[in-house]
CSV table of C-alpha atoms and ligand atoms in Angstrom, one decimal:
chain,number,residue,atom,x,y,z
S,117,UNK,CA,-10.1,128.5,-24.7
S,118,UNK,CA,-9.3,124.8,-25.9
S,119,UNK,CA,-12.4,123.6,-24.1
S,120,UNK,CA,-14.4,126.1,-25.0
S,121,UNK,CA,-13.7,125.0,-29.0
S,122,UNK,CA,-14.3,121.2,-28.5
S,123,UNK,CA,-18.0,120.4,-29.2
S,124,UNK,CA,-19.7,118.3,-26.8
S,125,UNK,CA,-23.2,116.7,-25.8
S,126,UNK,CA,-24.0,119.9,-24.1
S,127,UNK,CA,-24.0,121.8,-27.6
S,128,UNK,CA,-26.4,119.8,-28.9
S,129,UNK,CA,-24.7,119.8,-31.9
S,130,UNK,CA,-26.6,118.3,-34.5
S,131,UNK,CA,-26.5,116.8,-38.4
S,132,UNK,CA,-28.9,115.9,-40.8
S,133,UNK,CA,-28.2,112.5,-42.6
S,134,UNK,CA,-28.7,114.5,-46.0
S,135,UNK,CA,-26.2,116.7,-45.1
S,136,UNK,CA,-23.0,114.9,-44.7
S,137,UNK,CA,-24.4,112.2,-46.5
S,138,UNK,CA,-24.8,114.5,-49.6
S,139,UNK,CA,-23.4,112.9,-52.6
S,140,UNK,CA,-22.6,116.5,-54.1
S,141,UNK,CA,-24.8,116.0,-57.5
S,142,UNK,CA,-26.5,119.6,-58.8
S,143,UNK,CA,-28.3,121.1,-61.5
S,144,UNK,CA,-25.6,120.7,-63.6
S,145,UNK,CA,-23.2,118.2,-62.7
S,146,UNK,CA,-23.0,114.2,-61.0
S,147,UNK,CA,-22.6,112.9,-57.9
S,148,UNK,CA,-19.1,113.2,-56.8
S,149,UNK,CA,-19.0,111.3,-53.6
S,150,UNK,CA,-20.0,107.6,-53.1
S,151,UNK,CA,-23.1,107.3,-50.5
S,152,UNK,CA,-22.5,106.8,-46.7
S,153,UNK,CA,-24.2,104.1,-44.9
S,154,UNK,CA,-26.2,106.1,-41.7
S,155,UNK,CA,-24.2,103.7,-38.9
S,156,UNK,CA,-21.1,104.8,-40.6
S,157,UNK,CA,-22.2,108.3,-40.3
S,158,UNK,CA,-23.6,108.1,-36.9
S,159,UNK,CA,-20.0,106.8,-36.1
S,160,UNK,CA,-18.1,109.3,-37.7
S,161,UNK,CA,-20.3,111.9,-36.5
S,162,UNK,CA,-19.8,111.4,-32.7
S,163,UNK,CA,-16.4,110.9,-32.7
S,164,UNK,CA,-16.7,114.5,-33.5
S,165,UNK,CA,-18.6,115.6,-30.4
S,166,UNK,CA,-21.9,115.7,-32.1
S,167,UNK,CA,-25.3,115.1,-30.0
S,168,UNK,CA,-27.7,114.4,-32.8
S,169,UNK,CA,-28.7,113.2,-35.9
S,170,UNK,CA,-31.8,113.6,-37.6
S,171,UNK,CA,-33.4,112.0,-41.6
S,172,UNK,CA,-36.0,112.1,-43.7
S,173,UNK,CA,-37.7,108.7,-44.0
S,174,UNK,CA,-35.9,108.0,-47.0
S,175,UNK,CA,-32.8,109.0,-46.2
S,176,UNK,CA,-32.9,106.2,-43.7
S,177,UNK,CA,-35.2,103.6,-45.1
S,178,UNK,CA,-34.3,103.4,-49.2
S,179,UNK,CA,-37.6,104.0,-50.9
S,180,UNK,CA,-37.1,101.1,-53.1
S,181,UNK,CA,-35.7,98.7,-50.2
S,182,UNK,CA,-36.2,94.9,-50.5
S,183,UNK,CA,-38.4,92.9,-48.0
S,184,UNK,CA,-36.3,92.6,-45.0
S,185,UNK,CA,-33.7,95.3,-45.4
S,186,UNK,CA,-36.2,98.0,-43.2
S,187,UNK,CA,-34.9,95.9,-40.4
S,188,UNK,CA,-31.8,95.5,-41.3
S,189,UNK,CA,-30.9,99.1,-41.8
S,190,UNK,CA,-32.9,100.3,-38.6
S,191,UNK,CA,-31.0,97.7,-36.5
S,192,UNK,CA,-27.8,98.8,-37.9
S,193,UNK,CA,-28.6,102.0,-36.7
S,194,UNK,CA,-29.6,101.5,-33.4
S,195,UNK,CA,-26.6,99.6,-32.7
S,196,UNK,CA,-24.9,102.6,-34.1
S,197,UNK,CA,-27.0,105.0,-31.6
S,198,UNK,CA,-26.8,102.9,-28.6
S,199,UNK,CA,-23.0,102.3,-28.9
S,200,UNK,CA,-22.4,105.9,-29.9
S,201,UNK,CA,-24.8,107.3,-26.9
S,202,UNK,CA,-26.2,109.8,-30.3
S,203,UNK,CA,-29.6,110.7,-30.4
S,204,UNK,CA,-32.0,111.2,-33.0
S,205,UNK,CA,-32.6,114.6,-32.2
S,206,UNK,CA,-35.5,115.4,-35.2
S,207,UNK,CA,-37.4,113.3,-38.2
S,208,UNK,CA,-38.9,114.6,-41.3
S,209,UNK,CA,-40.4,113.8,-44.3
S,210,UNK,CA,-39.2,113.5,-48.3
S,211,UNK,CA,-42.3,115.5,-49.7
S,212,UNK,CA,-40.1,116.5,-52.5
S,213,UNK,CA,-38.3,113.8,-54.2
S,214,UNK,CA,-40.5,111.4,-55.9
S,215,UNK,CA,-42.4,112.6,-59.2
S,216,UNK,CA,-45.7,112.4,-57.7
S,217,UNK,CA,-45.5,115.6,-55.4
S,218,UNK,CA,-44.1,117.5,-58.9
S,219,UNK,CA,-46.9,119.8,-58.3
S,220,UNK,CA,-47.0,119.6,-54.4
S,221,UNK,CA,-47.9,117.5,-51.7
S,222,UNK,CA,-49.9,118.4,-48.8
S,223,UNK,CA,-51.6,121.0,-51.5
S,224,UNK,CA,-51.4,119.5,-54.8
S,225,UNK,CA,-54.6,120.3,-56.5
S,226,UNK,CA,-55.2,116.3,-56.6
S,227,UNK,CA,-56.7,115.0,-53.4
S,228,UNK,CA,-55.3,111.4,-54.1
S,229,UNK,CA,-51.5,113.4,-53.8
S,230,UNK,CA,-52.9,115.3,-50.8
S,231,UNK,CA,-54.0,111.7,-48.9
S,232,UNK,CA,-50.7,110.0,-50.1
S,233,UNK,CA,-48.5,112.8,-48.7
S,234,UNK,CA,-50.2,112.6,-45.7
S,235,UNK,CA,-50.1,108.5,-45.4
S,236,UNK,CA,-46.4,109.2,-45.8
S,237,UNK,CA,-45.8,111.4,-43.3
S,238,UNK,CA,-47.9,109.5,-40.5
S,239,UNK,CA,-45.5,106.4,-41.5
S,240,UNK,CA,-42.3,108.5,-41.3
S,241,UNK,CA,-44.2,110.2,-37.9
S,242,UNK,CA,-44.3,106.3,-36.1
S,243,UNK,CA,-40.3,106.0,-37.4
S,244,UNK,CA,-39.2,109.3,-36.1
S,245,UNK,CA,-41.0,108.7,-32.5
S,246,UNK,CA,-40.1,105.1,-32.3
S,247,UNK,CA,-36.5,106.4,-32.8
S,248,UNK,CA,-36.6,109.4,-29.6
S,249,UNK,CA,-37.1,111.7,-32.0
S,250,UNK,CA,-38.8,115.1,-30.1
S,251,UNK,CA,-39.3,117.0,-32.9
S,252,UNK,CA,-40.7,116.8,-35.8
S,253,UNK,CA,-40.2,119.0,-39.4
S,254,UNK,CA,-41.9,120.6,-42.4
S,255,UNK,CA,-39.9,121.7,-44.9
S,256,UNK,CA,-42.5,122.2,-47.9
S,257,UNK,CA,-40.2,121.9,-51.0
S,258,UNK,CA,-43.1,121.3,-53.6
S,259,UNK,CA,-45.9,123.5,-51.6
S,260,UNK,CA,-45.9,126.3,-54.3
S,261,UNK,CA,-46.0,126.9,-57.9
S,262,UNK,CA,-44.7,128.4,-61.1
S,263,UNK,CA,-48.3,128.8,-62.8
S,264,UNK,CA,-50.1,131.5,-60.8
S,265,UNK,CA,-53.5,130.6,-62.1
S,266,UNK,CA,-53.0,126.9,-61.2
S,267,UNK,CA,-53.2,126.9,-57.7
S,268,UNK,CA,-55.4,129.2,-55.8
S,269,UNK,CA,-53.7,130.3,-53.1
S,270,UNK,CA,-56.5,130.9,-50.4
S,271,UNK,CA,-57.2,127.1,-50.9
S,272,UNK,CA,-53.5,125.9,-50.9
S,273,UNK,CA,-53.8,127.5,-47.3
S,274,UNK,CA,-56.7,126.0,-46.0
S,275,UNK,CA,-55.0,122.5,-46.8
S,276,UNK,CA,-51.7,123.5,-45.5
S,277,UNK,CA,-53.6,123.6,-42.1
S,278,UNK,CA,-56.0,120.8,-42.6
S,279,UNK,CA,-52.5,118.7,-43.3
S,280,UNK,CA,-50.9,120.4,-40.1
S,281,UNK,CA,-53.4,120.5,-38.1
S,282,UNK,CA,-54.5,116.7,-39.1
S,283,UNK,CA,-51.0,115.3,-38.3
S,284,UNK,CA,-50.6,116.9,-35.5
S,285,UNK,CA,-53.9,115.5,-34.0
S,286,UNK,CA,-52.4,112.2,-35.2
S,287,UNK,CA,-48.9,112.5,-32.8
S,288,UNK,CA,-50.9,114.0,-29.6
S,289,UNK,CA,-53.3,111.0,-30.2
S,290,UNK,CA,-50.2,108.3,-30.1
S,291,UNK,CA,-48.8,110.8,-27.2
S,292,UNK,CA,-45.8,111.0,-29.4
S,293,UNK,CA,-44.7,114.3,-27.2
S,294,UNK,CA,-43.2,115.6,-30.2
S,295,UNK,CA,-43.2,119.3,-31.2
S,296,UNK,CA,-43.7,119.9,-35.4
S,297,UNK,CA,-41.5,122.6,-36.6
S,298,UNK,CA,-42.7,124.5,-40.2
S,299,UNK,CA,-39.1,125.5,-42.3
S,300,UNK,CA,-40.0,128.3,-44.7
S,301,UNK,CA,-38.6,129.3,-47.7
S,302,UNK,CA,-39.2,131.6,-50.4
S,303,UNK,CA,-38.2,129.6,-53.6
S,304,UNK,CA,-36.2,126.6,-55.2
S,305,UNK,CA,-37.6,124.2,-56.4
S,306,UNK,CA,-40.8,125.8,-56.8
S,307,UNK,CA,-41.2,129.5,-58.8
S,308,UNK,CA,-42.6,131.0,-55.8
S,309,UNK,CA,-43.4,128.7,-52.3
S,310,UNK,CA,-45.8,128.7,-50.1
S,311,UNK,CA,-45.0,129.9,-46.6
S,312,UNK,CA,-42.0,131.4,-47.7
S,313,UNK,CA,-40.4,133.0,-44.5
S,314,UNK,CA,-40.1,132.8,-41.2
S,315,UNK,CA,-42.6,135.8,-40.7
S,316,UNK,CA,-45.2,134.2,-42.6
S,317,UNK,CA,-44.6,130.5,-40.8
S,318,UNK,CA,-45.2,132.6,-37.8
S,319,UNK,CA,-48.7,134.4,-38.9
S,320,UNK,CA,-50.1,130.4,-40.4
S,321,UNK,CA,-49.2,129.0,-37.1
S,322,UNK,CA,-51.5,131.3,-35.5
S,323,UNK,CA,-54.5,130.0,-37.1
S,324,UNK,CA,-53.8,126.3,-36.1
S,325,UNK,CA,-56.0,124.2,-33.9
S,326,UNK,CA,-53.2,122.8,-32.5
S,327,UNK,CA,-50.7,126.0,-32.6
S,328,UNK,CA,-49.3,125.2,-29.0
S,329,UNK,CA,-47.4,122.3,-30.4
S,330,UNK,CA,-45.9,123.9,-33.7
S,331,UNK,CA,-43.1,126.5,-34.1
S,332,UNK,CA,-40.5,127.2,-36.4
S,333,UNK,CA,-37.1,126.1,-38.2
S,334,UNK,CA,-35.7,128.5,-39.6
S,335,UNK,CA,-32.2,128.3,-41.8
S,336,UNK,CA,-30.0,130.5,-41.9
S,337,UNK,CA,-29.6,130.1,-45.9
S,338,UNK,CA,-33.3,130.7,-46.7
S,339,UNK,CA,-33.7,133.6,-45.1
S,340,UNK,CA,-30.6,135.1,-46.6
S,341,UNK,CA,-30.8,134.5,-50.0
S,342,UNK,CA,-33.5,137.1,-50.4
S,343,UNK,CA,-31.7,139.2,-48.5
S,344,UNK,CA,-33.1,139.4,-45.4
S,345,UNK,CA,-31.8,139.4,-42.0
S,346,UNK,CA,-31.6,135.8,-40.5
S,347,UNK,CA,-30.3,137.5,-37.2
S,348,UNK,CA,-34.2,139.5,-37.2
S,349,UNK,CA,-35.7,136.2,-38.4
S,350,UNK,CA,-34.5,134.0,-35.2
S,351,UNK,CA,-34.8,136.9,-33.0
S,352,UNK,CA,-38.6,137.1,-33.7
S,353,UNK,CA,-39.3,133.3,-33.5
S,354,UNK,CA,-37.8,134.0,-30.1
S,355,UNK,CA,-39.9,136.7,-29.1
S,356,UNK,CA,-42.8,134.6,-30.2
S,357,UNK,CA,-41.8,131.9,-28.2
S,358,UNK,CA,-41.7,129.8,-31.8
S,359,UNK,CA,-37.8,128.4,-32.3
S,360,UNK,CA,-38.5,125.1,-32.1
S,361,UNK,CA,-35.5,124.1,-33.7
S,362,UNK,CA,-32.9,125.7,-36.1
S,363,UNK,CA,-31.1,125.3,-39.3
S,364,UNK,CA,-27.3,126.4,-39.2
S,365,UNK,CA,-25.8,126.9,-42.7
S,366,UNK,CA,-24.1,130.0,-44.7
S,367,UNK,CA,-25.2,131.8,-47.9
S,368,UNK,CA,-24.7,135.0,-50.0
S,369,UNK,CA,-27.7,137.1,-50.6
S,370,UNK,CA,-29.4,136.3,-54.1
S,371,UNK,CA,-28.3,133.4,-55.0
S,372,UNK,CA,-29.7,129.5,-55.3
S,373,UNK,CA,-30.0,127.9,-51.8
S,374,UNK,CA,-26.3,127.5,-51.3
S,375,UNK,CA,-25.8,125.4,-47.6
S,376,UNK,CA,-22.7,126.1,-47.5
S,377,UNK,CA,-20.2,125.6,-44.2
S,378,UNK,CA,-22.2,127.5,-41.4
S,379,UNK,CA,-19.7,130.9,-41.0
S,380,UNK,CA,-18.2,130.1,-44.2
S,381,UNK,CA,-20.3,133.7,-45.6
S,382,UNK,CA,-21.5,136.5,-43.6
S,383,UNK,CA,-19.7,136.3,-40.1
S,384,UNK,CA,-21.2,139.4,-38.7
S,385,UNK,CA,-25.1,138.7,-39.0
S,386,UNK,CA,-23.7,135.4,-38.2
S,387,UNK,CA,-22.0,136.4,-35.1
S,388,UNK,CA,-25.1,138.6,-34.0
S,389,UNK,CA,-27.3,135.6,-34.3
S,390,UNK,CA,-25.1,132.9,-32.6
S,391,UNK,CA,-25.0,135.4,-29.9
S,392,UNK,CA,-28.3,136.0,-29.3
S,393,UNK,CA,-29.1,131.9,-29.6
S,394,UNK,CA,-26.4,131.9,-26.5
S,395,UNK,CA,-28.1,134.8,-24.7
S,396,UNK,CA,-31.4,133.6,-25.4
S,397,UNK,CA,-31.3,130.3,-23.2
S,398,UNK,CA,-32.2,128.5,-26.8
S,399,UNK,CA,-31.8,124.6,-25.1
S,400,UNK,CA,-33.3,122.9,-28.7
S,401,UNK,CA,-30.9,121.2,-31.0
S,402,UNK,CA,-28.4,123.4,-33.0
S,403,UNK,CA,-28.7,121.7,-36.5
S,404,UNK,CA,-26.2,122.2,-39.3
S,405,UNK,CA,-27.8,121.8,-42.6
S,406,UNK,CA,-24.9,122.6,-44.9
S,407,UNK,CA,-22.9,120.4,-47.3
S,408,UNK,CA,-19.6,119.8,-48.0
S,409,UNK,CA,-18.1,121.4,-51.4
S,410,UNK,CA,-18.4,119.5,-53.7
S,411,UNK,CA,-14.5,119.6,-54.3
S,412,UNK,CA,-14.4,117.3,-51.1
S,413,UNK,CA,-14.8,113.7,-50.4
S,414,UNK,CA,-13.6,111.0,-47.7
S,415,UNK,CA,-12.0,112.7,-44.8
S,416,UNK,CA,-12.8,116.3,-46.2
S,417,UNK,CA,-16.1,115.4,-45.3
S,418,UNK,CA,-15.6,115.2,-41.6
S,419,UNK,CA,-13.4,118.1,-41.8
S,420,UNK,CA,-16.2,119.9,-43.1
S,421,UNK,CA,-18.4,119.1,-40.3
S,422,UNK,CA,-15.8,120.2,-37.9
S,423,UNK,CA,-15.6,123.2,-39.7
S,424,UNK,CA,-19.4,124.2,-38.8
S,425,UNK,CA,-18.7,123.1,-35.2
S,426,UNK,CA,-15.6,124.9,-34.5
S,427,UNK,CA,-17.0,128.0,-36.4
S,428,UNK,CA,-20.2,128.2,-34.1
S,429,UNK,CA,-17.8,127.6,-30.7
S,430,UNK,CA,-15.3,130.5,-31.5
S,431,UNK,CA,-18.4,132.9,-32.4
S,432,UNK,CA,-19.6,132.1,-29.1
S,433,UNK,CA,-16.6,132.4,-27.7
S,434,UNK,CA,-16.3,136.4,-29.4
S,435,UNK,CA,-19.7,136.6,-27.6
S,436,UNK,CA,-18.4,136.2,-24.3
S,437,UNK,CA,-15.5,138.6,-25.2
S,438,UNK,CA,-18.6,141.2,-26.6
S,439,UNK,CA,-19.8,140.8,-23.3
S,440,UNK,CA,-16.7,141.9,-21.1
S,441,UNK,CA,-15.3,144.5,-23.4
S,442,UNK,CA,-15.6,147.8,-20.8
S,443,UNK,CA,-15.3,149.8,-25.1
S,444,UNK,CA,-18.3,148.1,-26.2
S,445,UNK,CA,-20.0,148.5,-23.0
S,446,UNK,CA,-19.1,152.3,-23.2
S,447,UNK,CA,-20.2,151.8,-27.3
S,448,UNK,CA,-23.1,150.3,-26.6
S,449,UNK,CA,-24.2,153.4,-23.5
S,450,UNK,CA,-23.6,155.9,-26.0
S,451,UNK,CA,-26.0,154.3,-28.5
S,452,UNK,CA,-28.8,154.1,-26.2
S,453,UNK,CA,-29.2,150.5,-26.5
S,454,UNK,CA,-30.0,149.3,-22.8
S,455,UNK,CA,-32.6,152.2,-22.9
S,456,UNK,CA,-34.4,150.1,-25.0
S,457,UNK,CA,-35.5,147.7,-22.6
S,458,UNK,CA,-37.3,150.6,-20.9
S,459,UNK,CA,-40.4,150.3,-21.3
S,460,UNK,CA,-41.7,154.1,-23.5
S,461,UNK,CA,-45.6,154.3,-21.7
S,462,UNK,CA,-46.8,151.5,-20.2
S,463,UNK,CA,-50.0,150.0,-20.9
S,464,UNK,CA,-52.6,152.7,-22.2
S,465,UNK,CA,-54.7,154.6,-20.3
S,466,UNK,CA,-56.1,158.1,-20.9
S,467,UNK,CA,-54.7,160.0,-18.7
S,468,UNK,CA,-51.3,159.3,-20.2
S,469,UNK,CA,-52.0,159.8,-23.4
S,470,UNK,CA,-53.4,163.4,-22.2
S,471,UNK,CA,-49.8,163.7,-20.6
S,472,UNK,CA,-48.3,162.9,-23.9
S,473,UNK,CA,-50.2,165.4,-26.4
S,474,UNK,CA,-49.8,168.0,-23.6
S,475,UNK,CA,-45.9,167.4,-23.1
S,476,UNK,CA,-43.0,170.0,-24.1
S,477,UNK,CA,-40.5,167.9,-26.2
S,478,UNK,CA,-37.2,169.4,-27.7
S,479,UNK,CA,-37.5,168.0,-30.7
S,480,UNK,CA,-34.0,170.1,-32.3
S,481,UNK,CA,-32.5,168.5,-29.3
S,482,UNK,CA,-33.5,165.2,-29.5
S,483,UNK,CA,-32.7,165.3,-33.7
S,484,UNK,CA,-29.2,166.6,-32.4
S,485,UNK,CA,-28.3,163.3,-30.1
S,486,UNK,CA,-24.9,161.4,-32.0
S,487,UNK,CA,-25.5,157.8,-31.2
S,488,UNK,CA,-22.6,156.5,-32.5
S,489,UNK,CA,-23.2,153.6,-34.2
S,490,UNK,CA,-20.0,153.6,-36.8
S,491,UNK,CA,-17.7,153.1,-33.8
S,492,UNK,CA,-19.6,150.9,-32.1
S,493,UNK,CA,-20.2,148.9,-35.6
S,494,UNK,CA,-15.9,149.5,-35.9
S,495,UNK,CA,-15.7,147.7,-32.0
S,496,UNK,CA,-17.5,144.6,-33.8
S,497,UNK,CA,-15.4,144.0,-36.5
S,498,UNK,CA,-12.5,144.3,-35.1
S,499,UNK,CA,-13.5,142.1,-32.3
S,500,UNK,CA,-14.6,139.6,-35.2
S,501,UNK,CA,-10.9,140.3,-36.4
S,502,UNK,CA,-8.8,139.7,-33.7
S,503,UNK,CA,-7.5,142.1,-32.5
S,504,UNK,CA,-9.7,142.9,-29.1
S,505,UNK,CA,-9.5,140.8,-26.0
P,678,LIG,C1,-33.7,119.7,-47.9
P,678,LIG,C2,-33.8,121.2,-47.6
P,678,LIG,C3,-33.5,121.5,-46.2
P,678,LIG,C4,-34.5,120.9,-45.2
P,678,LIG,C5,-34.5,119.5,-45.2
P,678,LIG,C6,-35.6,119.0,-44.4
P,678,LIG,S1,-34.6,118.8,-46.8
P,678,LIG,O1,-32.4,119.3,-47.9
P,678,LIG,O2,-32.9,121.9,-48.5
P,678,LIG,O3,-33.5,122.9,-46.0
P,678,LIG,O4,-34.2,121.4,-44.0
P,678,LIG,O5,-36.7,118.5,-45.1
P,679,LIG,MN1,-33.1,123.2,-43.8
P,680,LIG,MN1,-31.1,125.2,-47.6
C-alpha cells in the first residue's frame, strides 16, 4: 500500500508554476506569501515525486524583465530541469493579465489586440517547444464579455478559429510536434465566456482546419462550479478521443473558481473520475491546478502539493479495491451496468427496424425491473469510507 501512495515519474504528476507559486492575493485581500523563484520550485517539486511542470510565458520570463535576465532565469531553470530529471510537461500563454486584453484577446473587437495576442503567443509557442514542452494550452480568460451587444458572438467565433487554426499552422510549420489543448470555462473574469465547457470546446474543435492536433483540458473546478458533472465532462473528451491533458483541482458547486486541494470537495464524483482516468489508459500528464489556502505559506506549501498527490494515489488505490469487491461486482450485475456495453441493434438496416415495430415487449415487466442503485450507491461510500477491503 506504501508504494502505491508515493508519487513517482510514472504518475506523471504535474504542477503549474502559477499554482504553487501563487502568492495567495484575491478580490479582496493582498498577497500573503512572498514569490518563488521557478528553480526553487522545480527543486521543491521533485523532491516530491513530481514529473512535470508547466508556465505561462510570464510566469517564467517577468514581463517587465531587464536586458539580460531572459537568460539568466531560463538557464537557471534548465539547470534546475537537468539536475532534477523534471520535464516541462505543457506551456501556455498569459492572455489575461495585462490591461490590453481587458476586453479579450484572440477576439477583442480591435484587430491591433487580436495581432498582439497572437504575436505573443507564437513567442511563448518557440519558449514552450524549446523547453520539451508537448503540449500546448488555451485557457481563454478574457474571450467573452459582460456587454451582450458589444461583441457579436458569430464573429468572436470565427476569430477564435482563425487564431487556433493560425497558430496551430504556425507549430506544424516549425514541426514543434506539439498538441494544443482548449480549457473551457463558463465565467470569471468575464460576465459570460466564450467556449465555456467542455462540450462546447468539443463541438469548436470540430470545425478546425487543423482539429487532429487540438483537444481538450478540462478542470475539474470549471466544470463544477456550474454544477455539472466533471466525471461526464472527462468521460466524453475520452469518448471523443479529445483529453489532451487535464486540470486536477476541487470545487463546490456555484461558487467563484475556487482551485482548491484536488479531493479537498467532492470525493465521490472525484473518485468516479480518477477511476475512470485509471481505467481509461489516459498516458498524458495529470496536472494539479489548485492553490494552496491562503492561511499557508513556506513548508505548508509543499504540504499542500503533497496533499493533491497523495489524495489522487489513495483514490486510485479505492479503484483497485472497486474492482475486486465480489458485493460491488454482485451490485453492479444487478444494476444492469455490464449490459450496457451490449450493443441495443447494431447498425441500421430495414429489416431490423421491421423486427422492432413488429416485436412483443412486456412493457409492465420491464417498468417492474429493481435495479438497485441505493445499495450499490451505499457499496461506494462506504468503500470511500473505509470500511470495505
Ligand atoms: C489560470 C486559470 C487556469 C488555467 C491557467 C492556464 S491560468 O490560472 O485559472 O485554470 O489553467 O492558462
Ligand atoms: Mn486550469
Ligand atoms: Mn480554475
Amino acid at each position: 500500500m506504501s508504494d502505491a501512495l508515493t508519487p513517482g515519474p510514472e504518475h506523471k504528476f504535474t504542477f503549474g508554476l502559477w499554482t504553487v507559486g501563487h502568492p495567495g492575493h484575491d478580490p479582496f485581500g493582498d498577497p500573503v506569501r512572498p514569490p518563488i523563484d521557478p528553480a526553487e520550485t522545480v527543486r521543491r517539486l521533485a523532491d516530491l515525486g513530481v514529473w512535470g511542470i508547466s508556465f505561462h510565458d510570464d510566469d517564467l520570463i517577468p514581463p517587465r524583465a531587464a536586458p539580460g535576465e531572459r537568460g539568466q532565469v531560463l538557464k537557471r531553470f534548465r539547470k534546475a530541469l537537468d539536475e532534477t530529471g523534471m520535464v516541462v510537461s505543457m506551456a501556455t500563454t498569459n492572455l489575461f493579465k495585462h490591461p490590453v486584453f481587458k476586453e479579450g484577446a484572440f477576439t477583442a473587437n480591435d484587430p491591433q489586440v487580436r495581432r498582439y495576442a497572437l504575436a505573443k503567443t507564437l513567442r511563448a509557442i518557440d519558449l514552450g517547444a524549446d523547453l520539451g514542452a508537448q503540449t500546448y494550452v488555451f485557457w481563454g480568460g478574457r474571450e467573452g464579455t459582460e456587454a451582450l451587444a458589444a461583441v457579436p458572438p458569430l464573429d468572436a467565433l470565427d476569430r477564435y478559429r482563425e487564431a487556433i487554426d493560425f497558430l496551430a499552422g504556425y507549430a506544424t510549420d516549425r514541426d514543434y510536434g506539439l498538441r494544443f489543448a482548449i480549457e473551457p470555462k463558463p465565467n470569471e473574469p468575464r460576465g459570460d465566456a466564450f467556449l465555456p465547457t467542455v462540450g462546447h470546446v468539443l463541438a469548436f474543435i470540430s470545425s478546425l482546419d487543423y482539429h487532429d492536433m487540438v483537444g481538450v483540458n478540462p478542470e475539474v473546478a470549471h466544470e463544477t462550479m456550474v454544477g455539472l458533472s466533471f466525471f461526464h465532462a472527462v468521460a466524453q473528451a475520452i469518448w471523443a478521443g479529445k483529453l489532451y491533458h487535464v486540470d486536477l483541482n476541487a470545487q463546490k458547486a456555484g461558487r467563484y473558481d475556487q482551485d482548491l486541494r484536488f479531493g479537498s470537495e467532492g470525493i465521490k464524483d472525484t473518485f468516479f473520475f480518477v477511476k475512470l482516468l485509471e481505467d481509461s489508459g489516459y498516458d498524458g500528464p495529470r496536472q494539479f491546478d489548485a492553490r494552496p489556502y491562503r492561511t499557508e505559506r513556506d513548508q505548508g506549501i509543499w504540504d499542500f502539493a503533497a496533499g493533491c498527490m497523495r489524495t489522487y494515489l489513495l483514490l486510485a488505490e479505492k479503484a483497485r479495491q472497486f474492482d475486486a469487491d465480489p458485493q460491488i461486482a454482485e451490485a453492479l450485475e444487478a444494476a444492469k451496468a455490464p449490459q450496457l456495453a451490449e450493443p441495443t441493434v447494431g447498425a441500421y438496416s430495414a429489416d431490423e427496424a421491421e423486427r422492432l415495430k413488429s416485436a412483443a415487449f412486456d412493457v409492465e415487466a420491464l417498468a417492474a425491473q429493481t435495479y438497485h442503485n441505493d445499495r450499490l450507491d451505499q457499496l461506494v461510500i462506504e468503500l470511500l469510507l473505509g470500511v470495505r477491503g
